[in-house]
PDB file of N, CA and C in Angstrom:
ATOM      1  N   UNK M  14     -25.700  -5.437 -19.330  1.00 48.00           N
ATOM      2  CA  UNK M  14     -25.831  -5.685 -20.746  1.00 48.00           C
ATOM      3  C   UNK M  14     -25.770  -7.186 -20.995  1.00 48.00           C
ATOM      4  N   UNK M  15     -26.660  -7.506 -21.675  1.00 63.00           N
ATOM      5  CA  UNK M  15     -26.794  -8.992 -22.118  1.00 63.00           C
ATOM      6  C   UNK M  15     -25.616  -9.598 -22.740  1.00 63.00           C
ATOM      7  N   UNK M  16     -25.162 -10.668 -22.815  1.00 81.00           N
ATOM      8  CA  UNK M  16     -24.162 -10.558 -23.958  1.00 81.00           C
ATOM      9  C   UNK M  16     -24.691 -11.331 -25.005  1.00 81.00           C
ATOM     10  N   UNK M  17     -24.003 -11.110 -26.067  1.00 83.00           N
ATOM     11  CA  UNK M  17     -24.387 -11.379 -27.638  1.00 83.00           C
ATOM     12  C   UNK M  17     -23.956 -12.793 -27.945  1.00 83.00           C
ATOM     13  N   UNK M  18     -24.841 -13.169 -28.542  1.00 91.00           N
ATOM     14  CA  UNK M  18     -24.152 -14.740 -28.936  1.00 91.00           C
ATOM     15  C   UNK M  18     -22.890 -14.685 -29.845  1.00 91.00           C
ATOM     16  N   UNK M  19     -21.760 -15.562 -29.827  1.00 89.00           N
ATOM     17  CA  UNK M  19     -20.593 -15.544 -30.347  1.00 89.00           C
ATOM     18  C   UNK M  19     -20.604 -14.953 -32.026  1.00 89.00           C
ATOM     19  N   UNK M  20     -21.118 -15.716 -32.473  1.00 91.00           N
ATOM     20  CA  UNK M  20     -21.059 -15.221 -33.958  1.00 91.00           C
ATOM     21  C   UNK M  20     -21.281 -13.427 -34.062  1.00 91.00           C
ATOM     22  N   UNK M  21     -22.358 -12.965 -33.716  1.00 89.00           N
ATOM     23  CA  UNK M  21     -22.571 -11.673 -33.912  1.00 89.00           C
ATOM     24  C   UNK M  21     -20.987 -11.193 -33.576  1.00 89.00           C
ATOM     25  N   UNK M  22     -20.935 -11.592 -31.939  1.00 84.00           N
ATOM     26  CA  UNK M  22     -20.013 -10.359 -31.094  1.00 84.00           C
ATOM     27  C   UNK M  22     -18.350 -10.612 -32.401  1.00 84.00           C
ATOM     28  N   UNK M  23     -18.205 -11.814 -32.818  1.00 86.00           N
ATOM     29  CA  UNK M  23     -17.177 -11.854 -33.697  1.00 86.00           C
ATOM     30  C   UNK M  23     -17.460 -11.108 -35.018  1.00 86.00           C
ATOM     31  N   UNK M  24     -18.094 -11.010 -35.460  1.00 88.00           N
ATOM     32  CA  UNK M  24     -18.855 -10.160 -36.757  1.00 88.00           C
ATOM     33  C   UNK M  24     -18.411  -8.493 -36.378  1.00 88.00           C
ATOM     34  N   UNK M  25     -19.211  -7.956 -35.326  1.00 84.00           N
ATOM     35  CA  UNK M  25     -18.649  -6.866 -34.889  1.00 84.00           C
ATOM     36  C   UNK M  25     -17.510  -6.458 -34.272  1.00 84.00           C
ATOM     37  N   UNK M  26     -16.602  -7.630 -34.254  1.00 83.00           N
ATOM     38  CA  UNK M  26     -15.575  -7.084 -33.541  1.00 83.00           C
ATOM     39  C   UNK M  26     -14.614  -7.076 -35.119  1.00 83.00           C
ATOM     40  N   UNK M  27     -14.590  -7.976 -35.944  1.00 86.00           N
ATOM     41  CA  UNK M  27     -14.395  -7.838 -37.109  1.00 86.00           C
ATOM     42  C   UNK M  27     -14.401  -6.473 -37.920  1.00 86.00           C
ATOM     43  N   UNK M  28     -15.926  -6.022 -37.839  1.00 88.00           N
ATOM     44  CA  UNK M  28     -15.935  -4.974 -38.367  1.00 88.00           C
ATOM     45  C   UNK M  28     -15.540  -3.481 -37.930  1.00 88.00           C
ATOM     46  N   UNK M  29     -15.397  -3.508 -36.457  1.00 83.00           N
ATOM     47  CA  UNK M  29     -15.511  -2.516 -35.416  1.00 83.00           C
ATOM     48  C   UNK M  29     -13.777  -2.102 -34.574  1.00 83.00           C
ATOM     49  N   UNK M  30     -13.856  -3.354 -34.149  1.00 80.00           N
ATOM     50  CA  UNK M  30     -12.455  -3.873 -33.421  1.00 80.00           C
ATOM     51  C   UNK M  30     -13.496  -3.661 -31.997  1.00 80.00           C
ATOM     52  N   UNK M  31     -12.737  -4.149 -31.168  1.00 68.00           N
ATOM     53  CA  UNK M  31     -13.514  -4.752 -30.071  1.00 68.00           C
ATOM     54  C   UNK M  31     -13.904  -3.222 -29.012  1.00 68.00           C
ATOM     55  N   UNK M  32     -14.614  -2.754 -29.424  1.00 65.00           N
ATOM     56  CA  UNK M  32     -15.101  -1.071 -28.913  1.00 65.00           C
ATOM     57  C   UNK M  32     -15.630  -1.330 -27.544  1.00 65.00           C
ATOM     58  N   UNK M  33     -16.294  -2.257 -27.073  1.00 67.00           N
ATOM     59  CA  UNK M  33     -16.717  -2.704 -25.548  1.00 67.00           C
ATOM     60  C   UNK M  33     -16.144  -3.614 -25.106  1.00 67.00           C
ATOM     61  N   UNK M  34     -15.188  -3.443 -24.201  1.00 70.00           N
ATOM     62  CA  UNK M  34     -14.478  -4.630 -23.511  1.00 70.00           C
ATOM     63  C   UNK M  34     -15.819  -5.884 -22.767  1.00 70.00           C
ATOM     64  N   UNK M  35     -15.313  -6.618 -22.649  1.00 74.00           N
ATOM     65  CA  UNK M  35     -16.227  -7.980 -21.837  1.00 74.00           C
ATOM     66  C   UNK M  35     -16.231  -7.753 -20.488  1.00 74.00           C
ATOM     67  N   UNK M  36     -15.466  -6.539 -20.318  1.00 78.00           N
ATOM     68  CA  UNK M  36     -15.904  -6.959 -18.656  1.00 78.00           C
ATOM     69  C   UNK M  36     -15.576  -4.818 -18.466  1.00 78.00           C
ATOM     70  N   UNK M  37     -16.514  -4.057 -17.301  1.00 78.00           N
ATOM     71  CA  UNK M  37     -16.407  -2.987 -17.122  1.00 78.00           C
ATOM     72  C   UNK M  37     -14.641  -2.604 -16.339  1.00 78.00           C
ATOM     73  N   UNK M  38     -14.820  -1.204 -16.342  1.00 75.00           N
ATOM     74  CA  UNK M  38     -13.696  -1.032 -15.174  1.00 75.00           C
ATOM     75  C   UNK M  38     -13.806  -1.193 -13.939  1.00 75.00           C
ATOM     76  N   UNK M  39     -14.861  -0.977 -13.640  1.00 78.00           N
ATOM     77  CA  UNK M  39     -15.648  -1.502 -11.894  1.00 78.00           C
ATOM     78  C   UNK M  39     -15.433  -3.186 -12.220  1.00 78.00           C
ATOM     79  N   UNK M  40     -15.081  -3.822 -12.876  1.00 81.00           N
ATOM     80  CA  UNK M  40     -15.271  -5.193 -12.498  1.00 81.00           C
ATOM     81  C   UNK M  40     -13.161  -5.667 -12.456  1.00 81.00           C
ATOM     82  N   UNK M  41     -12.549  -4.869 -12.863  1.00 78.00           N
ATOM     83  CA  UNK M  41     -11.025  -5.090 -12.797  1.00 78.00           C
ATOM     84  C   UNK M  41     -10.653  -4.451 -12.086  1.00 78.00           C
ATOM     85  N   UNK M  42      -9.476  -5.053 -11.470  1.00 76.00           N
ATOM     86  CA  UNK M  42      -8.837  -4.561 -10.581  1.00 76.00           C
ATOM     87  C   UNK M  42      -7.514  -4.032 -11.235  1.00 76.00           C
ATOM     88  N   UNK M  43      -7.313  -2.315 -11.786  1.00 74.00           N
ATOM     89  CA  UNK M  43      -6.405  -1.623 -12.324  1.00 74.00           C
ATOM     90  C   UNK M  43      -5.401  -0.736 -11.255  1.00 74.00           C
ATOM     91  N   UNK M  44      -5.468  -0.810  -9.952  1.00 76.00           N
ATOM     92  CA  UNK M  44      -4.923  -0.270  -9.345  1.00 76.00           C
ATOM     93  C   UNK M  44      -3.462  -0.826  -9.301  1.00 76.00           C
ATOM     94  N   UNK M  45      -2.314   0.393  -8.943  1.00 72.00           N
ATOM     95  CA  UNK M  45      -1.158  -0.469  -8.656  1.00 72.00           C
ATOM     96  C   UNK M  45      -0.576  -1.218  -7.549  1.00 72.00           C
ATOM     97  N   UNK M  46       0.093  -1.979  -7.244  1.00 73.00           N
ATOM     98  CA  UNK M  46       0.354  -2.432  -6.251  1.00 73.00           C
ATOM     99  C   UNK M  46       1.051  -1.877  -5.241  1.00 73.00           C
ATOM    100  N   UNK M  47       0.416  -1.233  -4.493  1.00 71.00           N
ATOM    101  CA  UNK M  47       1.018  -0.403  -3.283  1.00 71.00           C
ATOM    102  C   UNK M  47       2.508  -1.268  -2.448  1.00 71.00           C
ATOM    103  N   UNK M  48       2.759  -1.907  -3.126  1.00 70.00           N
ATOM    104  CA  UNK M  48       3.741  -2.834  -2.065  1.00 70.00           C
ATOM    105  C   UNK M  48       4.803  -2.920  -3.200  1.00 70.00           C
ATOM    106  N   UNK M  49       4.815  -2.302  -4.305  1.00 72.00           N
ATOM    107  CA  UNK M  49       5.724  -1.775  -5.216  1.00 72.00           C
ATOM    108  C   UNK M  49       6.455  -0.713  -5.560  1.00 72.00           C
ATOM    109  N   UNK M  50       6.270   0.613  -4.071  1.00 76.00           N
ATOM    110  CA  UNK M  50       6.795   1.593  -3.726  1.00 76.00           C
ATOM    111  C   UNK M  50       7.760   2.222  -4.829  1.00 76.00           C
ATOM    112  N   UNK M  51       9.131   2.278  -4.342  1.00 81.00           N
ATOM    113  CA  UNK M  51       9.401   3.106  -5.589  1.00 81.00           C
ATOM    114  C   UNK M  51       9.996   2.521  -6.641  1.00 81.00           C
ATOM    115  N   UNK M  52      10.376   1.399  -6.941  1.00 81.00           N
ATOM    116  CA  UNK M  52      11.148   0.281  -7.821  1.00 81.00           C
ATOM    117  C   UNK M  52      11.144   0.714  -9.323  1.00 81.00           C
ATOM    118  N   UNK M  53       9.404   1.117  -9.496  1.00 79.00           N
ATOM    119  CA  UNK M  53       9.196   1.315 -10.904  1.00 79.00           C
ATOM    120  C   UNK M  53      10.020   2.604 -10.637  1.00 79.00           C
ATOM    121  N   UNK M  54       9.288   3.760  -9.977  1.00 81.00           N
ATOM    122  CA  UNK M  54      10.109   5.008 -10.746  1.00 81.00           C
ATOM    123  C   UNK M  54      11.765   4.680 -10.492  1.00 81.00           C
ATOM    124  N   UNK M  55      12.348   3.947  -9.804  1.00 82.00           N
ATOM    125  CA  UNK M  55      13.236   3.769  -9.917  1.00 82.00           C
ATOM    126  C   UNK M  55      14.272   3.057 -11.677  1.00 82.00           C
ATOM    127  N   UNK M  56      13.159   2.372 -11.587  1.00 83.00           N
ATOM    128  CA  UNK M  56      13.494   1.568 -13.327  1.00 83.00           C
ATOM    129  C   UNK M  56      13.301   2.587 -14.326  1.00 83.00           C
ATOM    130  N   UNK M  57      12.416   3.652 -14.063  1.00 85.00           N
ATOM    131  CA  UNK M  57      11.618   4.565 -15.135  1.00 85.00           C
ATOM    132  C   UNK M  57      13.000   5.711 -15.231  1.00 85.00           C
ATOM    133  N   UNK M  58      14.029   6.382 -14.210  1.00 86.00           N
ATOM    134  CA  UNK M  58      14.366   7.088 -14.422  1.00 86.00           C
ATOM    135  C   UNK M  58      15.110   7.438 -15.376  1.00 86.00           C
ATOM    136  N   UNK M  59      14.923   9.050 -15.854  1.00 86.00           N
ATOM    137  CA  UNK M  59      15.834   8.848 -16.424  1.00 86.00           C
ATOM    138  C   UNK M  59      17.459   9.134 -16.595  1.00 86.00           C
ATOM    139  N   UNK M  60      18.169   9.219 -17.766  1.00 85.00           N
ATOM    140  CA  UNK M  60      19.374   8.206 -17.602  1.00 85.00           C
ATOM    141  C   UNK M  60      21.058   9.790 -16.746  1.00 85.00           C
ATOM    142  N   UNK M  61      19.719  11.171 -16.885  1.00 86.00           N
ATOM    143  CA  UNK M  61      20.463  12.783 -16.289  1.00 86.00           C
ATOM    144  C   UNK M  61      20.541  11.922 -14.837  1.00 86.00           C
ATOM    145  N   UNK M  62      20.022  11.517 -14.011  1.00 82.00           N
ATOM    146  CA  UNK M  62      19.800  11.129 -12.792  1.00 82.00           C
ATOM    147  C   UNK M  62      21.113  10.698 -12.488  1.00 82.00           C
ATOM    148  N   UNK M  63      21.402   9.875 -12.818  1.00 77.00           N
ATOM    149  CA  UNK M  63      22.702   9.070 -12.494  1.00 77.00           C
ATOM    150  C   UNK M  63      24.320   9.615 -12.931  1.00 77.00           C
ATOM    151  N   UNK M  64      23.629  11.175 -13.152  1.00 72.00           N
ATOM    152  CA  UNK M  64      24.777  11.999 -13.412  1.00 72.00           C
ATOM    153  C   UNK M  64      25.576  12.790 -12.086  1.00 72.00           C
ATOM    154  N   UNK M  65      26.602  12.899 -11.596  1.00 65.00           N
ATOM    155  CA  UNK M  65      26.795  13.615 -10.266  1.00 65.00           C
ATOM    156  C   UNK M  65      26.870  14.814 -10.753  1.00 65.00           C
TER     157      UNK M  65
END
């Protein structure tokens, strides 16, 4: 997709809110970081866990 010259794409994002990101999901890298094992669910749990 071409992109739009500034004024328009601000016009429609104005009117719209920004409905097409600038860049696809094939072009970001959304994966998590495998080298972050369990830390999060560790932070995430919840608070029954830490009950004996």
């Amino acid at each position: 997709m071409d992109e739009l010259p500034e004024p328009v794409r601000r016009r429609l994002d104005e009117v719209f809110g920004e409905v097409l990101p600038s860049t696809t999901s094939d072009e970001r890298d959304e994966r998590p970081d495998p080298r972050a094992g369990d830390d999060e669910l560790m932070a995430n749990r919840p608070p029954h866990h830490d009950q004996d």
